[in-house]
Short mmCIF file of C-alpha atoms in Angstrom, two decimals:
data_model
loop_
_atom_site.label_atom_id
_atom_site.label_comp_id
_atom_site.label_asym_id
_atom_site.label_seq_id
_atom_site.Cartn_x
_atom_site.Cartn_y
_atom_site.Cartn_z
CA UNK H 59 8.92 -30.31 20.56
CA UNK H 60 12.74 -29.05 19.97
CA UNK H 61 11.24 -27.10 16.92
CA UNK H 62 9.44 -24.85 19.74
CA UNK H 63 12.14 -24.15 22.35
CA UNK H 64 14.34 -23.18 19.05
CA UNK H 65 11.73 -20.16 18.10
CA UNK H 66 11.40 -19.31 21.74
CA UNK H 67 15.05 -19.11 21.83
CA UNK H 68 14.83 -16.95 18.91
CA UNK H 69 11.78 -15.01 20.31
CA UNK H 70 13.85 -13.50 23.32
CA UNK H 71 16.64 -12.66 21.48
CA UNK H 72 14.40 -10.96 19.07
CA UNK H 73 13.17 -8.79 21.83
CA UNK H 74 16.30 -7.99 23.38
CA UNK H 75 17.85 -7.05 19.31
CA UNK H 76 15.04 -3.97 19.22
CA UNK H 77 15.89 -2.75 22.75
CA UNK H 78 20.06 -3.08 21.75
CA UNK H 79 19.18 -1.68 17.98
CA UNK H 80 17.63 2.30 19.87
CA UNK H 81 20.24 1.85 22.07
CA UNK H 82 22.90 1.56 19.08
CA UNK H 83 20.81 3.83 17.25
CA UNK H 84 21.15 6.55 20.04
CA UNK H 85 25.10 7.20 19.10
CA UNK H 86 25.18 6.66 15.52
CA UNK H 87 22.83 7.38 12.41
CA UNK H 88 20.87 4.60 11.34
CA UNK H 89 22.70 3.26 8.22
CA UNK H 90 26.14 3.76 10.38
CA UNK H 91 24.49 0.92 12.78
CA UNK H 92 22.84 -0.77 10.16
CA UNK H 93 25.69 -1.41 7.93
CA UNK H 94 28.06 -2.24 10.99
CA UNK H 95 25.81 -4.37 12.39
CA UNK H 96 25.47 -6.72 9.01
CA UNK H 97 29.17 -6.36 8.34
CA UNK H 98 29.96 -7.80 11.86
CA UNK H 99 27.43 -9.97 11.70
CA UNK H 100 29.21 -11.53 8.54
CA UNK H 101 32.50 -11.61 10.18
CA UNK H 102 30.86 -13.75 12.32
CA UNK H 103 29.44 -16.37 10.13
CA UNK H 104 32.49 -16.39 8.22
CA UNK H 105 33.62 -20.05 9.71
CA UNK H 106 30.68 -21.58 8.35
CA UNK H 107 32.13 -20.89 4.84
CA UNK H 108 33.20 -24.33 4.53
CA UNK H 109 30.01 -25.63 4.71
CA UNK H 110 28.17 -23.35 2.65
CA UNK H 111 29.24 -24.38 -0.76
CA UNK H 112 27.60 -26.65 -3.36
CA UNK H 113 24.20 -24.84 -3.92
CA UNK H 114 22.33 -25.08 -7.18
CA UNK H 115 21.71 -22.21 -8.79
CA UNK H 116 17.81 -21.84 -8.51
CA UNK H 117 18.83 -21.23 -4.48
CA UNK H 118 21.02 -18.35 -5.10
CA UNK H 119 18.35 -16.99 -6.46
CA UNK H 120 16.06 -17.35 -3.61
CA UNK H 121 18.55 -16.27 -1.15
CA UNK H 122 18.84 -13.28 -2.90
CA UNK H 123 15.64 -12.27 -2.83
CA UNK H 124 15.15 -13.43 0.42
CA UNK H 125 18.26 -10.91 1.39
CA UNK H 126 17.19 -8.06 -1.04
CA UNK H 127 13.28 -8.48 1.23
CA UNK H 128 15.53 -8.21 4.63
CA UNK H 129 17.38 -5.56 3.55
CA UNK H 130 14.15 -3.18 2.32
CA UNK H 131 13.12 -4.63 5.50
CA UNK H 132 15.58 -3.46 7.94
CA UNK H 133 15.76 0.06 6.24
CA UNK H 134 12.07 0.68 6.70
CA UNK H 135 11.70 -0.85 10.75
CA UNK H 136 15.35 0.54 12.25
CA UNK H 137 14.42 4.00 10.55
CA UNK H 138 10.71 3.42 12.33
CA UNK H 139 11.84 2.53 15.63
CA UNK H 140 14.52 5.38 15.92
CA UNK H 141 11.37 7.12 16.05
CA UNK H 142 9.05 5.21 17.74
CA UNK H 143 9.15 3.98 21.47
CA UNK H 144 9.80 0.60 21.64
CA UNK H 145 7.45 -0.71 23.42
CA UNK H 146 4.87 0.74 20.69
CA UNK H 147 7.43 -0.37 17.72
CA UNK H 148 7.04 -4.39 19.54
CA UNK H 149 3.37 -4.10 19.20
CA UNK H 150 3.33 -2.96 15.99
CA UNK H 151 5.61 -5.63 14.83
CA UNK H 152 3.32 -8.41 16.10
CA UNK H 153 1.17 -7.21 12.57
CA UNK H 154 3.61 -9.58 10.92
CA UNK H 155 1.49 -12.39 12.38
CA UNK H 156 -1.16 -11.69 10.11
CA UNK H 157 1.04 -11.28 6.74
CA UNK H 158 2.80 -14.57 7.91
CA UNK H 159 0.13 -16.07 8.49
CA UNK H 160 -1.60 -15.16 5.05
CA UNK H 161 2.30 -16.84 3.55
CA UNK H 162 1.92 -19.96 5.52
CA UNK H 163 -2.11 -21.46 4.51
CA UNK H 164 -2.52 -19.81 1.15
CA UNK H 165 1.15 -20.44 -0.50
CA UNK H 166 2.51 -23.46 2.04
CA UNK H 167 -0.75 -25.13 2.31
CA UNK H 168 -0.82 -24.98 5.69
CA UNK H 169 -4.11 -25.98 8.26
CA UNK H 170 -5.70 -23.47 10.46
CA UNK H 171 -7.35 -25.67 13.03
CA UNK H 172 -10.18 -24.52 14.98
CA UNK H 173 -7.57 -23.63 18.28
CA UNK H 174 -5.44 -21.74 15.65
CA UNK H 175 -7.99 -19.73 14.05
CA UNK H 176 -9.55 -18.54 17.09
CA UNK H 177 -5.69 -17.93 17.86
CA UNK H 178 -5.48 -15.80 15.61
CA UNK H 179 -9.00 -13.98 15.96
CA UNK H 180 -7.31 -13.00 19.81
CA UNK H 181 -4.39 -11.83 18.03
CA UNK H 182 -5.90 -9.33 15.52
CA UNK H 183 -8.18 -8.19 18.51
CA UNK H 184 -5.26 -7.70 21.03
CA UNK H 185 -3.54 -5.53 17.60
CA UNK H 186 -7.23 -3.39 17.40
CA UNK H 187 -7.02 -2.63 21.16
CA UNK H 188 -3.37 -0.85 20.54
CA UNK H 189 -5.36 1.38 18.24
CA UNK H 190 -9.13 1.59 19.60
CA UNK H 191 -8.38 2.24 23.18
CA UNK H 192 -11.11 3.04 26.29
CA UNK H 193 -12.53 6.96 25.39
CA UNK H 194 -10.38 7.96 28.97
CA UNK H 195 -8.00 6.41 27.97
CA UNK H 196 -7.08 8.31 24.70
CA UNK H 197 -6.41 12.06 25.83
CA UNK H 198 -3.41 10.54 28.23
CA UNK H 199 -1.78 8.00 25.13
CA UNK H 200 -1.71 10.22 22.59
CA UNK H 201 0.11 12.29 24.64
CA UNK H 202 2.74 9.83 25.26
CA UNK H 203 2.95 6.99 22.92
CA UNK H 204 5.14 8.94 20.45
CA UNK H 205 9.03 10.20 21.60
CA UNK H 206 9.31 14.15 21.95
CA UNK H 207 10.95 14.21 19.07
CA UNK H 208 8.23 12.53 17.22
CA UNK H 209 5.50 15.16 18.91
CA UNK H 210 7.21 18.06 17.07
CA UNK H 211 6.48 16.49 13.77
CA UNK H 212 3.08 16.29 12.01
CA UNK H 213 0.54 13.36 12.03
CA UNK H 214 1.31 12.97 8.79
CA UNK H 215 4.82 12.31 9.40
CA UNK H 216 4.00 10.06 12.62
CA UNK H 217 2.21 7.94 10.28
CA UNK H 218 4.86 7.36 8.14
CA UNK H 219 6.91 5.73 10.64
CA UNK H 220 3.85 3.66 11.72
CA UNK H 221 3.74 2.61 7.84
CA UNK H 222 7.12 1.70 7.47
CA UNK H 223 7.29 -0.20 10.64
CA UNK H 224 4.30 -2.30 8.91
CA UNK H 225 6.09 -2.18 5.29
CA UNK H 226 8.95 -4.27 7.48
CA UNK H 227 6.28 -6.83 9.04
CA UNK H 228 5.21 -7.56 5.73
CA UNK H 229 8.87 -7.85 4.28
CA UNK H 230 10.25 -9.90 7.11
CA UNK H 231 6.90 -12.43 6.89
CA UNK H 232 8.11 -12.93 3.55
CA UNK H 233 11.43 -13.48 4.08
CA UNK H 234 9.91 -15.76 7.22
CA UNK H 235 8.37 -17.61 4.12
CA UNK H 236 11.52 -18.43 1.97
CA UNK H 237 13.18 -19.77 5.32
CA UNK H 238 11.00 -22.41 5.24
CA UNK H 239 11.05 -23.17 1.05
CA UNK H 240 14.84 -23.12 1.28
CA UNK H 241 15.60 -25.19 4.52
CA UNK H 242 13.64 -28.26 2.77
CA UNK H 243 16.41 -28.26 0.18
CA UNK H 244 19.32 -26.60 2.17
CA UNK H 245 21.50 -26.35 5.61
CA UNK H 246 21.51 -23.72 8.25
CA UNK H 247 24.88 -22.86 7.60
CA UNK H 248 24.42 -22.33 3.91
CA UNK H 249 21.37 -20.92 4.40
CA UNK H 250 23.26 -18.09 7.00
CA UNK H 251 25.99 -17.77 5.14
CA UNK H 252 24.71 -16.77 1.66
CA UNK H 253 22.04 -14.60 3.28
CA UNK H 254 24.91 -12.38 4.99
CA UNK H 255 27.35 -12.16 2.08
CA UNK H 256 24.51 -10.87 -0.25
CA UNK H 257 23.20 -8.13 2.35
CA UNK H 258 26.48 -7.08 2.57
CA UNK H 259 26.52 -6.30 -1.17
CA UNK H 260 23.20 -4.59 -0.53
CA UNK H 261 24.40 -2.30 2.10
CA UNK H 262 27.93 -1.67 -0.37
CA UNK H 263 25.79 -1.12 -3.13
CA UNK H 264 23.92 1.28 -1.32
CA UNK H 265 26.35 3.33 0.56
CA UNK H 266 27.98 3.85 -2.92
CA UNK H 267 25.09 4.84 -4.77
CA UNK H 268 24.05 7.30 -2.23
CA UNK H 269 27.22 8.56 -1.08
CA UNK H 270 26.00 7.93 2.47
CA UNK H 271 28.72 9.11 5.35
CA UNK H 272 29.96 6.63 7.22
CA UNK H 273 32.37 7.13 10.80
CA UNK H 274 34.77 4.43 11.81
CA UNK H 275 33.66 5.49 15.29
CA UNK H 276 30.72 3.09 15.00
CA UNK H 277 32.72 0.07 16.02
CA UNK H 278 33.18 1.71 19.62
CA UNK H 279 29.52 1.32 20.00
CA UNK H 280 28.74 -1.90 22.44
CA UNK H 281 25.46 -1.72 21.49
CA UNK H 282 25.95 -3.22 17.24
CA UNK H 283 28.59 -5.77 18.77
CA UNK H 284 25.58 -7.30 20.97
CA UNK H 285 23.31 -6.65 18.51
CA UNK H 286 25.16 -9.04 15.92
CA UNK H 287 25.56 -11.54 18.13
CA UNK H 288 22.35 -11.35 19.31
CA UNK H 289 21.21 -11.64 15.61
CA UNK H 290 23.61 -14.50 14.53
CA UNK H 291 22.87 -17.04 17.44
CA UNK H 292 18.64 -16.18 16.67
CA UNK H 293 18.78 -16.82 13.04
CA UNK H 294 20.86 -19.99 13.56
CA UNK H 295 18.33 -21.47 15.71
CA UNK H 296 15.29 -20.70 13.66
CA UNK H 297 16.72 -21.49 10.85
CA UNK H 298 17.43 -25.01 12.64
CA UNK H 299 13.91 -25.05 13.20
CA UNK H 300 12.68 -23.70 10.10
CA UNK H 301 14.70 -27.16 8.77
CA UNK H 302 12.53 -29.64 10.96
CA UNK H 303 9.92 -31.16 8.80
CA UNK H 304 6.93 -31.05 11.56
CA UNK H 305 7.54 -27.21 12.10
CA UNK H 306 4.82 -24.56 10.96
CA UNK H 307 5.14 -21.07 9.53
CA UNK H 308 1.84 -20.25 10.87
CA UNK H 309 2.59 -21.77 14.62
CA UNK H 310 6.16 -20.44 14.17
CA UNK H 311 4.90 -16.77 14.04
CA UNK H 312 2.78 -16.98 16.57
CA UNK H 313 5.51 -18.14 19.12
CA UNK H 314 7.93 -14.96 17.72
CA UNK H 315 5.17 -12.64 18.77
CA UNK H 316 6.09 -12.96 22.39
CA UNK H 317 8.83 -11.24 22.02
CA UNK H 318 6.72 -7.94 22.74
CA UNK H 319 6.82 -8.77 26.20
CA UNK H 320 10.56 -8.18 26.54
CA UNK H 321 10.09 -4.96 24.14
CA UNK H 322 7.37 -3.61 26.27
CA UNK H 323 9.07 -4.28 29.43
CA UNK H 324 12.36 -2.66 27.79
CA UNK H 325 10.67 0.61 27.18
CA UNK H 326 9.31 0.73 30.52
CA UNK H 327 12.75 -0.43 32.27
CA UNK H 328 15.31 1.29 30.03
CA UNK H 329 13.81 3.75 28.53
CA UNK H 330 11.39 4.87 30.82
CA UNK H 331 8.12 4.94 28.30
CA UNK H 332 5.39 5.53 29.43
CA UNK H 333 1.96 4.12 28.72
CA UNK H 334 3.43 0.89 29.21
CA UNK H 335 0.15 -0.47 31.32
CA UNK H 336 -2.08 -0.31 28.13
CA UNK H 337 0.05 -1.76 25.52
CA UNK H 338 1.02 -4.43 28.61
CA UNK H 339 -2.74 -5.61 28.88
CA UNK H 340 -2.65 -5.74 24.53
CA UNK H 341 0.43 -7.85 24.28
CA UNK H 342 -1.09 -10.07 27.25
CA UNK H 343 -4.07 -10.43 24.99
CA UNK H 344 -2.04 -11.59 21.94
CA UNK H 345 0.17 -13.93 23.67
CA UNK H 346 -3.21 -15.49 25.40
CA UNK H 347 -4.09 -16.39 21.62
CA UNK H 348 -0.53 -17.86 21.17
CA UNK H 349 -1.08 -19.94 24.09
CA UNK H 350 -4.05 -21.20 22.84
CA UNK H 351 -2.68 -21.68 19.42
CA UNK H 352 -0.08 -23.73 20.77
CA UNK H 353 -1.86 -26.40 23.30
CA UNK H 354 -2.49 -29.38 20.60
CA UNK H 355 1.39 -28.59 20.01
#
């Protein structure tokens, strides 16, 4: 089905975005990249203005919220995965499966077959092994699966990354959840446009009111250029696919997840993580349950 090479498409992008975003993130502050990166992003959605306009009222409202969700959301995982390795940050994120998941049968009405609830049972349990690893393996992954600069900090504070890195799973399934209310009523382009212009506002609205710094040298950085584009051609496509009547929320996030493979393989290849041969064998655990979630599909 097209539906399925669309969130692939979006998938690897996905992937590559959280490598480029602690790349971007290594030369600027967070906010600096994060408000660049949605500004250009906008610039480049700007020529679908012409086709974003007559929109009732009730779906300015949605895309508002649906903005106002991605922008909590991006604050809470790009300030987590400065922080955390990537590879551990793309594991993490697969969590949104669950919340998605949760979105998609209890709100959308959608059916868990038998293939896609046992899907899902390999999923949680490939997400469990991250955590509950082999006793010999333990001594050697807490010693690495955190950055040195994370090390110096308490647990406490290592925590807190780990919980905003989940507070962003749960904000992005939502806003993974309002793709698919609005694209029933509503194009792609309409859909992309109105999304941008109000996180713009957000980010305004928030630089303002917190009178955060912000250097003009961030547009030198390579890094937020891919990043957007990265971003604009992903969104497009799932929100193309979001718009086909026989796609799934629940199958839908279960196809994103393999985007951990690129993140794992991104630590190991760019930023030299290490560690990379345990979280390897749990992301090949949860993309065996997408696989099997997938074969009546």
């Amino acid at each position: 089905m097209i539906w399925i090479s669309f969130v692939l498409i979006y998938s690897i992008l996905k992937g590559l975005r959280e490598i480029a975003k602690k790349k971007a993130m290594d030369k600027n502050s967070v906010m600096e990249v994060l408000v660049a990166y949605t500004l250009l992003s906008f610039v480049f959605v700007l020529p679908q203005a012409p086709k974003a306009g007559g929109l009732e009222a009730k779906f300015f409202v949605l895309i508002a919220i649906k903005s106002f969700a991605i922008f909590l959301a991006w604050i809470c995982g790009f300030n987590s995965l400065k922080k955390l390795p990537v590879s551990l940050y793309g594991i993490i994120d697969l969590s949104r499966v669950l919340f998605a998941t949760s979105f998609g049968v209890f709100i959308l009405g959608e059916h868990l077959g038998f293939l896609q609830i046992l899907s899902l049972g390999i999923v949680c349990t490939g997400l469990l092994l991250l955590k509950f690893r082999p006793p010999f393996l333990q001594k050697k992954t807490e010693e690495s699966q955190v950055s040195p600069t994370l090390q110096a900090e308490s647990g406490t504070r290592t925590h807190i990354y780990v919980i905003l890195s989940l507070a962003s799973c749960l904000l992005n399934a939502f806003s993974g959840f309002l793709d698919k209310v609005l694209m029933k009523d509503i194009s792609s382009s309409q859909l992309q446009f109105w999304y941008m212009l109000f996180l713009c506002l957000y980010y305004a609205l928030y630089m303002i009111a917190t009178r955060t710094k912000f250097s003009f040298s961030v547009w030198k950085n390579k890094w937020i250029w891919i990043l957007a584009i990265m971003f604009i051609i992903g969104d497009k496509v799932l929100f193309i696919a979001n718009g086909i009547p026989e796609s799934k929320v629940t199958i839908m996030t279960l196809i994103k997840q393999s985007s951990c493979l690129i993140t794992i393989l991104g630590g190991y290849f760019v930023f030299k993580e290490k560690d990379i041969a345990w979280r390897l064998f749990c992301a090949i655990v949860v993309i065996a349950g997408i696989i099997i979630g997938m074969i009546r599909f």
